[in-house]
Structures are given as structure tokens and as C-alpha cells.
């Protein structure tokens, strides 16, 4: 992931507004070349949309954030399975999100049922070591967020945690749209570098 943010900043420029990306082209680039810049563009375009979609369906904000990230990582891993003749790119992405939400709801329902009957939890994808790893990852993310400059942290909070569009953020903070996009890209790059993500 090294140099990705610098490359993106050079390609698009701090004050330069960019057109809405074509998700089908981005998914194709990811499928063919594991194109990281395409993934970053897709993430920026869809993370807050997926979160908003899930929250409108009754999912809590925290869970919606988790599922949105999981959805986009699934797109990264499964991009080669996308078939444009069967569904549009957005439909495919939101279907993944919906299915992940359903899977999570079923797992939660199973857990509640077993807790009610004081039965041991069945073997499944969320073993204690995986739960511990998840908690440790959350702590690492919180620590990484503390290292961001205040201006980058603010646009991340507004974009990913509050679900605001980049144009709303630009208006709210009274800065150019290109500056908002650049700060989001730079912040995500710093987070990935701090967390050592392999995407």
C-alpha cells in the first residue's frame, strides 16, 4: 500500500474536483490487476453509501460501519466473480452488503438463543481467538485515528461515521471539494500504513 496515497494525490491534485467513478470499471480493474487505486476510489465512493443503506434498514451505526468495510473487502477479494450481464455494479455491491447483514443477524440470533438456554456457543466463524483479534484490531484503529492531523480526522468522521457526502463536508467546513477528497485519501493512506493493511 506504500506510495498509493502519494500517487493518488499526484493524479488528482489537492484542489481538483473529480468525476463520479464508474464502479463497473473499478471492479474490473480490481478483478484483472488487483488495482489498489481502483479499490481506494471504490471505497471512497461506496463506504458511506453502504453505511447509510444499512442504517436505513435498521442496522446500528457501529454495525453498519463494520459491515460496510467488510462489504468492500469482499468486493476486493471476489471482484473476479462479478458478472455485469447479471447485475449492475452498484446492485452487486449492495447485494453483498445485504447478505452480510443477514448473515450477521442470523449469527446474532443463534447467539441469543444459545445464551437463553445456557448452551455452549456452536462452532462457527467467531471463535474466542477471533473475537479477541477483533477487539485488538479495534484498539489499533482507535490508536491509529489519534495519529491523524485534526483536519484529516474531521473529514473522516464526517464522511464515514456520519455518512455525509464530500460536497456536504466541503460546504460545512467551507473548503474546496477537492480538498475534502484529498484529506480523506491522505487519512486513509495514513491509517493503512499505521495498521499494516495488506489490501
GROMACS .gro file of C-alpha atoms in nm:
model
  199
    1UNK     CA    1   0.000   0.000   0.000
    2UNK     CA    2   0.309   0.219   0.022
    3UNK     CA    3   0.312   0.521  -0.211
    4UNK     CA    4  -0.055   0.470  -0.306
    5UNK     CA    5  -0.174   0.790  -0.141
    6UNK     CA    6   0.105   0.999  -0.286
    7UNK     CA    7   0.029   0.857  -0.630
    8UNK     CA    8  -0.344   0.933  -0.590
    9UNK     CA    9  -0.269   1.287  -0.476
   10UNK     CA   10  -0.043   1.347  -0.778
   11UNK     CA   11  -0.301   1.204  -1.017
   12UNK     CA   12  -0.594   1.407  -0.887
   13UNK     CA   13  -0.442   1.712  -0.715
   14UNK     CA   14  -0.548   1.871  -0.383
   15UNK     CA   15  -0.792   2.128  -0.519
   16UNK     CA   16  -0.914   1.939  -0.823
   17UNK     CA   17  -1.269   1.802  -0.832
   18UNK     CA   18  -1.306   1.455  -0.981
   19UNK     CA   19  -1.591   1.294  -1.170
   20UNK     CA   20  -1.801   1.021  -1.012
   21UNK     CA   21  -1.612   0.695  -1.073
   22UNK     CA   22  -1.764   0.416  -1.284
   23UNK     CA   23  -1.798   0.126  -1.036
   24UNK     CA   24  -1.804  -0.137  -1.312
   25UNK     CA   25  -1.468  -0.017  -1.446
   26UNK     CA   26  -1.324  -0.005  -1.095
   27UNK     CA   27  -1.437  -0.360  -1.016
   28UNK     CA   28  -1.296  -0.481  -1.349
   29UNK     CA   29  -0.961  -0.316  -1.269
   30UNK     CA   30  -0.959  -0.483  -0.927
   31UNK     CA   31  -1.050  -0.821  -1.077
   32UNK     CA   32  -0.787  -0.807  -1.352
   33UNK     CA   33  -0.495  -0.638  -1.180
   34UNK     CA   34  -0.580  -0.609  -0.809
   35UNK     CA   35  -0.565  -0.235  -0.882
   36UNK     CA   36  -0.531  -0.066  -0.544
   37UNK     CA   37  -0.607   0.284  -0.671
   38UNK     CA   38  -0.933   0.149  -0.817
   39UNK     CA   39  -1.013  -0.005  -0.478
   40UNK     CA   40  -0.948   0.322  -0.297
   41UNK     CA   41  -1.179   0.504  -0.540
   42UNK     CA   42  -1.448   0.240  -0.494
   43UNK     CA   43  -1.411   0.256  -0.115
   44UNK     CA   44  -1.441   0.635  -0.114
   45UNK     CA   45  -1.745   0.623  -0.340
   46UNK     CA   46  -1.935   0.346  -0.158
   47UNK     CA   47  -1.837   0.321   0.212
   48UNK     CA   48  -2.073   0.593   0.334
   49UNK     CA   49  -2.348   0.488   0.090
   50UNK     CA   50  -2.343   0.130   0.217
   51UNK     CA   51  -2.343   0.252   0.577
   52UNK     CA   52  -2.644   0.475   0.507
   53UNK     CA   53  -2.827   0.193   0.327
   54UNK     CA   54  -2.776  -0.040   0.623
   55UNK     CA   55  -2.878   0.221   0.880
   56UNK     CA   56  -3.196   0.298   0.687
   57UNK     CA   57  -3.272  -0.073   0.718
   58UNK     CA   58  -3.243  -0.057   1.098
   59UNK     CA   59  -2.878  -0.154   1.147
   60UNK     CA   60  -2.694   0.029   1.425
   61UNK     CA   61  -2.433   0.283   1.321
   62UNK     CA   62  -2.142   0.081   1.461
   63UNK     CA   63  -2.254  -0.241   1.293
   64UNK     CA   64  -2.327  -0.057   0.968
   65UNK     CA   65  -1.968   0.072   0.964
   66UNK     CA   66  -1.832  -0.279   1.023
   67UNK     CA   67  -2.048  -0.432   0.751
   68UNK     CA   68  -1.964  -0.152   0.505
   69UNK     CA   69  -1.592  -0.223   0.550
   70UNK     CA   70  -1.650  -0.598   0.529
   71UNK     CA   71  -1.853  -0.548   0.209
   72UNK     CA   72  -1.579  -0.355   0.035
   73UNK     CA   73  -1.313  -0.604   0.143
   74UNK     CA   74  -1.536  -0.877   0.000
   75UNK     CA   75  -1.552  -0.681  -0.327
   76UNK     CA   76  -1.170  -0.670  -0.326
   77UNK     CA   77  -1.146  -1.046  -0.271
   78UNK     CA   78  -1.431  -1.150  -0.502
   79UNK     CA   79  -1.411  -0.890  -0.781
   80UNK     CA   80  -1.341  -1.158  -1.041
   81UNK     CA   81  -1.682  -1.317  -0.971
   82UNK     CA   82  -1.871  -1.001  -1.074
   83UNK     CA   83  -2.077  -1.052  -1.392
   84UNK     CA   84  -2.206  -0.723  -1.541
   85UNK     CA   85  -2.458  -0.910  -1.757
   86UNK     CA   86  -2.632  -1.037  -1.441
   87UNK     CA   87  -2.642  -0.716  -1.234
   88UNK     CA   88  -2.517  -0.359  -1.228
   89UNK     CA   89  -2.208  -0.290  -1.019
   90UNK     CA   90  -2.399  -0.095  -0.751
   91UNK     CA   91  -2.663  -0.368  -0.728
   92UNK     CA   92  -2.390  -0.631  -0.685
   93UNK     CA   93  -2.216  -0.428  -0.411
   94UNK     CA   94  -2.538  -0.357  -0.218
   95UNK     CA   95  -2.643  -0.723  -0.250
   96UNK     CA   96  -2.317  -0.824  -0.083
   97UNK     CA   97  -2.389  -0.574   0.196
   98UNK     CA   98  -2.745  -0.703   0.238
   99UNK     CA   99  -2.625  -1.066   0.253
  100UNK     CA  100  -2.357  -0.984   0.508
  101UNK     CA  101  -2.618  -0.805   0.722
  102UNK     CA  102  -2.846  -1.112   0.701
  103UNK     CA  103  -2.558  -1.344   0.794
  104UNK     CA  104  -2.468  -1.122   1.089
  105UNK     CA  105  -2.832  -1.112   1.206
  106UNK     CA  106  -2.857  -1.492   1.190
  107UNK     CA  107  -2.535  -1.533   1.387
  108UNK     CA  108  -2.658  -1.286   1.648
  109UNK     CA  109  -2.994  -1.466   1.672
  110UNK     CA  110  -2.816  -1.800   1.722
  111UNK     CA  111  -2.601  -1.649   1.995
  112UNK     CA  112  -2.904  -1.507   2.176
  113UNK     CA  113  -3.086  -1.841   2.154
  114UNK     CA  114  -2.792  -2.030   2.300
  115UNK     CA  115  -2.745  -1.775   2.575
  116UNK     CA  116  -3.110  -1.812   2.672
  117UNK     CA  117  -3.069  -2.188   2.704
  118UNK     CA  118  -2.724  -2.156   2.863
  119UNK     CA  119  -2.588  -2.384   2.597
  120UNK     CA  120  -2.232  -2.357   2.473
  121UNK     CA  121  -2.193  -2.150   2.160
  122UNK     CA  122  -2.173  -2.361   1.843
  123UNK     CA  123  -1.853  -2.374   1.648
  124UNK     CA  124  -1.861  -2.100   1.389
  125UNK     CA  125  -1.660  -1.826   1.232
  126UNK     CA  126  -1.644  -1.619   1.552
  127UNK     CA  127  -1.422  -1.826   1.781
  128UNK     CA  128  -1.286  -1.667   2.102
  129UNK     CA  129  -0.944  -1.610   1.944
  130UNK     CA  130  -1.111  -1.433   1.651
  131UNK     CA  131  -1.320  -1.220   1.888
  132UNK     CA  132  -1.004  -1.126   2.077
  133UNK     CA  133  -0.831  -1.042   1.749
  134UNK     CA  134  -1.129  -0.825   1.653
  135UNK     CA  135  -1.111  -0.635   1.982
  136UNK     CA  136  -0.736  -0.586   1.938
  137UNK     CA  137  -0.793  -0.460   1.582
  138UNK     CA  138  -1.049  -0.208   1.710
  139UNK     CA  139  -0.796  -0.081   1.964
  140UNK     CA  140  -0.533  -0.047   1.688
  141UNK     CA  141  -0.776   0.150   1.472
  142UNK     CA  142  -0.858   0.385   1.761
  143UNK     CA  143  -0.487   0.441   1.827
  144UNK     CA  144  -0.421   0.498   1.455
  145UNK     CA  145  -0.703   0.754   1.437
  146UNK     CA  146  -0.533   0.950   1.718
  147UNK     CA  147  -0.225   0.995   1.496
  148UNK     CA  148  -0.416   1.174   1.219
  149UNK     CA  149  -0.394   1.551   1.180
  150UNK     CA  150  -0.710   1.722   1.306
  151UNK     CA  151  -0.824   1.830   0.957
  152UNK     CA  152  -0.798   1.474   0.819
  153UNK     CA  153  -0.967   1.322   1.122
  154UNK     CA  154  -1.256   1.568   1.092
  155UNK     CA  155  -1.333   1.481   0.729
  156UNK     CA  156  -1.311   1.108   0.808
  157UNK     CA  157  -1.557   1.146   1.094
  158UNK     CA  158  -1.799   1.340   0.878
  159UNK     CA  159  -1.764   1.109   0.578
  160UNK     CA  160  -1.750   0.760   0.720
  161UNK     CA  161  -1.900   0.791   1.067
  162UNK     CA  162  -2.171   1.049   0.997
  163UNK     CA  163  -2.236   0.941   0.637
  164UNK     CA  164  -2.207   1.291   0.489
  165UNK     CA  165  -2.122   1.335   0.122
  166UNK     CA  166  -1.798   1.504   0.023
  167UNK     CA  167  -1.991   1.805  -0.112
  168UNK     CA  168  -2.177   1.840   0.221
  169UNK     CA  169  -1.846   1.831   0.407
  170UNK     CA  170  -1.696   2.093   0.175
  171UNK     CA  171  -1.990   2.323   0.239
  172UNK     CA  172  -1.990   2.256   0.613
  173UNK     CA  173  -1.615   2.317   0.655
  174UNK     CA  174  -1.605   2.592   0.389
  175UNK     CA  175  -1.323   2.428   0.194
  176UNK     CA  176  -1.299   2.315  -0.171
  177UNK     CA  177  -1.445   1.976  -0.265
  178UNK     CA  178  -1.105   1.861  -0.393
  179UNK     CA  179  -0.952   1.939  -0.054
  180UNK     CA  180  -1.211   1.721   0.119
  181UNK     CA  181  -1.138   1.431  -0.116
  182UNK     CA  182  -0.764   1.475  -0.078
  183UNK     CA  183  -0.787   1.478   0.303
  184UNK     CA  184  -0.996   1.160   0.300
  185UNK     CA  185  -0.744   0.988   0.072
  186UNK     CA  186  -0.447   1.101   0.279
  187UNK     CA  187  -0.615   0.997   0.605
  188UNK     CA  188  -0.700   0.652   0.472
  189UNK     CA  189  -0.343   0.611   0.347
  190UNK     CA  190  -0.202   0.700   0.687
  191UNK     CA  191  -0.440   0.458   0.857
  192UNK     CA  192  -0.349   0.173   0.623
  193UNK     CA  193   0.019   0.241   0.674
  194UNK     CA  194  -0.023   0.254   1.052
  195UNK     CA  195  -0.229  -0.065   1.056
  196UNK     CA  196  -0.015  -0.250   0.803
  197UNK     CA  197  -0.321  -0.347   0.593
  198UNK     CA  198  -0.248  -0.582   0.307
  199UNK     CA  199  -0.503  -0.452   0.058
   0.00000   0.00000   0.00000
